Amino acid sequence: MKELLSAKYCPDEIEARWYEYWLNQGLFKSKPDNRKPYTIVIPPPNVTGVLHMGHMLNNTIQDILVRRARMKGLNALWVPGTDHASIATEAKVVNKLAQQGIAKKDLTREEFLGHVWDWTKEHGGIILKQLRKLGASCDWDRTAFTMDEVRSESVIKVFCDLYDKGLIYRGVRMVNWDPKAKTALSDEEVIYKEHNGKLYYLRYKVEGDAEGRYAVVATTRPETIMGDTAMCINPNDPKNQWLKGKKVIVPLVGRVIPVIEDEYVDIEFGTGCLKVTPAHDVNDYMLGEKYGLETIDIFNDDGTLSEAAGLYVGQDRFDVRKAIEKDLDAAGLLEKTEDYVNKVGFSERTNVPIEPKLSMQWFLKMESLAKPALEAVMNDDIKFYPAKYKNTYKYWMENIKDWCISRQLWWGHRIPAYYLPKGGFVVAENAEEALKKAKAKVDYPIEAKDLRQDEDCLDTWFSSWLWPISLFDGIRNPESEELKYYYPTSDLVTGPDIIFFWVARMIMAGYQYQGKMPFRNVYFTGIVRDKLGRKMSKQLGNSPDPLDLIAQYGADGVRMGMMLSAPAGNDILFDEALCEQGRNFNNKIWNAFRLVKGWEIVDSEQPETCKQAVRWFGAKLRATCNEVEDLMSKYRLSEALMAVYKLFWDEFSSWYLEMIKPEYGKPIDRATLEATLQFFDELLKQLHPFMPFITEELWQNLYERKEGESIMIAQIGDSSEQAGDKAILDEMEIVKQVISGVRMVRNKKNIAPKKGLKLSAIGSNPVEKYSAMISQLAYLDEFTTSEAKTNGTQAFLVGTSEFAVFIGDLVDVTAEIAKAEAEIKRLEGFIAGIRKKLSNEKFVANAPEAVVALERKKESDAQTKIAALQESIKSLRG
RNA sequence: GGGUUUUUAGCUCAGCUGGUUUAGAGCGUCUGCCUUACAAGCAGAGGGUCGGGGGUUCGAAUCCCUCAAAACCCACCA
């Protein structure tokens, strides 16, 4: 035996070394050639983010797909990059500056952006570095950023183009206002959560009512009464008929407002009276428009009360809610309060309650964009895995609303609209162009300094929706060779939570700007949860640090841990035990390698057993490779991994290697060793996409390799079924069962594993030609065929064939008889069931012949077994 | 309030258009083994009647209805 490697696989040094090698050899790089392309664009993580378990899952999947594509002869490209994430990043920097005592409002736009760029350069790309630890095979030379030059220019160009097409407009609308970030948000950025609040019943005095009566209004937001400009009742509400045509007085405020009538009001809710605050509620706004009501905006941008409120000016909206409750109560204007659960919208980014607010924003008309994008998915030009998300997608696309694309932020792509000194604006790609357009538009002299660019930025997703095109510079340069080659991309791997934010919009942009889909398949991953099913979160502290996990189990171990329980679209319940399983598997592979490479070679004739084993494992390998290919084509990655796992561990290690293993210290014949090395080579290739590092390490040491060679670019071979594969696979299953049968007898009777035994096939021996192999693996001294069983044997059945092990007086006659009788009873019940079926004329008449024939075979097999068992009982009683 | 999905061994899941021996896998469990590749291992075993009920059918985990539980998505109910 040659020198031994360590009995355990140690990943750390190996992983770093091979990743370096792959980089140095340029193996992640791709450029267009005459091969078929395979392309993935990364869902760009936040530029200042750090790796979490969701990224691990998502990027492991992408890496598996891209590595396998590479090994199948495709020109595989995985493009990495990061997203500027305007709200999140700006919020982080604002906080950081605040800690240093710097307020954003005291900085100029340029100064502030200087701080954000510094922050971005300092923290940016950490996450991409972390991805390398995972083994991600991205073409790093192509690393892009949504705010780099190419992407920025693309965004502006698209904005101008859509504006010119009349798809972008500016207008005052009710938008979702984030008072912390002080910006508008799109509907998708609002998360509704249950909120335990109160329902306040407020008294609105009826003007001029002789009896001094009140109209009572139920509201969850008493602090908005300063903005009330009407009260609304349902004209069909019998209990409020008396209010028709009246005016009421807003409590505390004293403003007189009309009572209007609209069927929108729910008669059953509260008192049937609704306060109308057009500036601060979407529905009230709708009523306001309909009845021409005044709008009073009582809030400042930060959620404090404005001068317009008249009362509580400068106080925060939630403080005011408490204060006004007290004051109303003191004034006798609060009838009662009730506990009440309602849904409140929260900002996705800052997690503060959003405030519906009227403001001037930019919008993109979506209807025409949505049409081709909806069709593409519904007719499966673009396939979703799992397909259930087609429904979700369809519903959203059919009810799509215009997209609010402006954000009151500085960090992002500044809206290329330039306001003219005397009103109006022009939209242009840059200031120069803007000036030209402005000069053409107005009849007064105008200079560059007279133009004022819009202060706002574009929604981050307005850059990400172009990602599959802009990565290949296809917006600025639609004829780009790169674009033509790599676009449409192949697979997109992302979470279902951003199906509207991102996936749907990329599809729309794809058809708008390329007339083609951006990707052919979308694989939706699940959410990574802990093993109790809870979402991983910082608050709960239940999210492991991915880099710690890698340090502990190795990248390959963690990748496998993630993949073992990650069917597409299902949430994955992450358990470190799975990483442990992954690590153990690495170790198994490692040790199999140690065994195989430890043998000395001799040029002797190949033993029959080895010939048979090689023949069989070749067939098994081909069959499993085909199975894996099938599973991969259906994106059933965890099942594909499991198939290879079992192939390596059970079939290759536990069966094949035991079959060919020479006695301790003895050499192996050349033919067998060479076949085994080739099997190992193929196994490593099948495993490589899942576990890139260990497979490279072992592949490099399996044979002499030249500098520059790598398993990464080794090609997965042909695994077409060969003549006779099926037969030998079937035969070997019987062989295995015979061996297991003998081992079971040993176990039951406490016979040492290597104590020689005598086995005899009763009647005939279906596996006679494998006698040597069976004898070797079952440690038999003798394997014969005999007419009938003799005393002192323990029998077992494989199919309908019976085998008997000689164990002398170890036989427990009573127990054996009882066992045989129980089995006979079971079989009799089984036969009874079959006979019932077979005697049913309708069954025989209707069921396909094959099914009927099968039932007959079951019946006769069971009878054969019963006969054998009865024979056994007889001989036991002897 | 709508919509989608899920409910199969202790756990996590397969089981596609109903019919290859009264259901499979991995992990865990139990038993026996430190057998010179691997105790992060080897050999073997036990374990569910397919959420409940009803129906269709010669035949259902698989189709239909219903009830129950859970998850997610969408929606302006103050």
mmCIF file of C-alpha atoms in Angstrom, chain A residues 22 299 399 437 441 618 710 736 841 851 854:
data_model
loop_
_atom_site.group_PDB
_atom_site.id
_atom_site.type_symbol
_atom_site.label_atom_id
_atom_site.label_comp_id
_atom_site.label_asym_id
_atom_site.label_seq_id
_atom_site.Cartn_x
_atom_site.Cartn_y
_atom_site.Cartn_z
ATOM 1 C CA TRP A 22 -9.622 28.377 -11.432
ATOM 2 C CA PHE A 299 -48.480 66.282 7.681
ATOM 3 C CA ASN A 399 -54.500 44.069 -12.695
ATOM 4 C CA LYS A 437 -34.504 70.971 -26.305
ATOM 5 C CA LYS A 441 -39.292 74.812 -26.803
ATOM 6 C CA GLY A 618 -20.724 0.399 -15.723
ATOM 7 C CA SER A 710 -9.585 21.009 -14.632
ATOM 8 C CA LYS A 736 -27.190 -8.419 -3.462
ATOM 9 C CA GLU A 841 -65.783 -10.545 -13.671
ATOM 10 C CA VAL A 851 -52.733 -5.936 -15.116
ATOM 11 C CA LEU A 854 -49.714 -9.478 -13.197
#
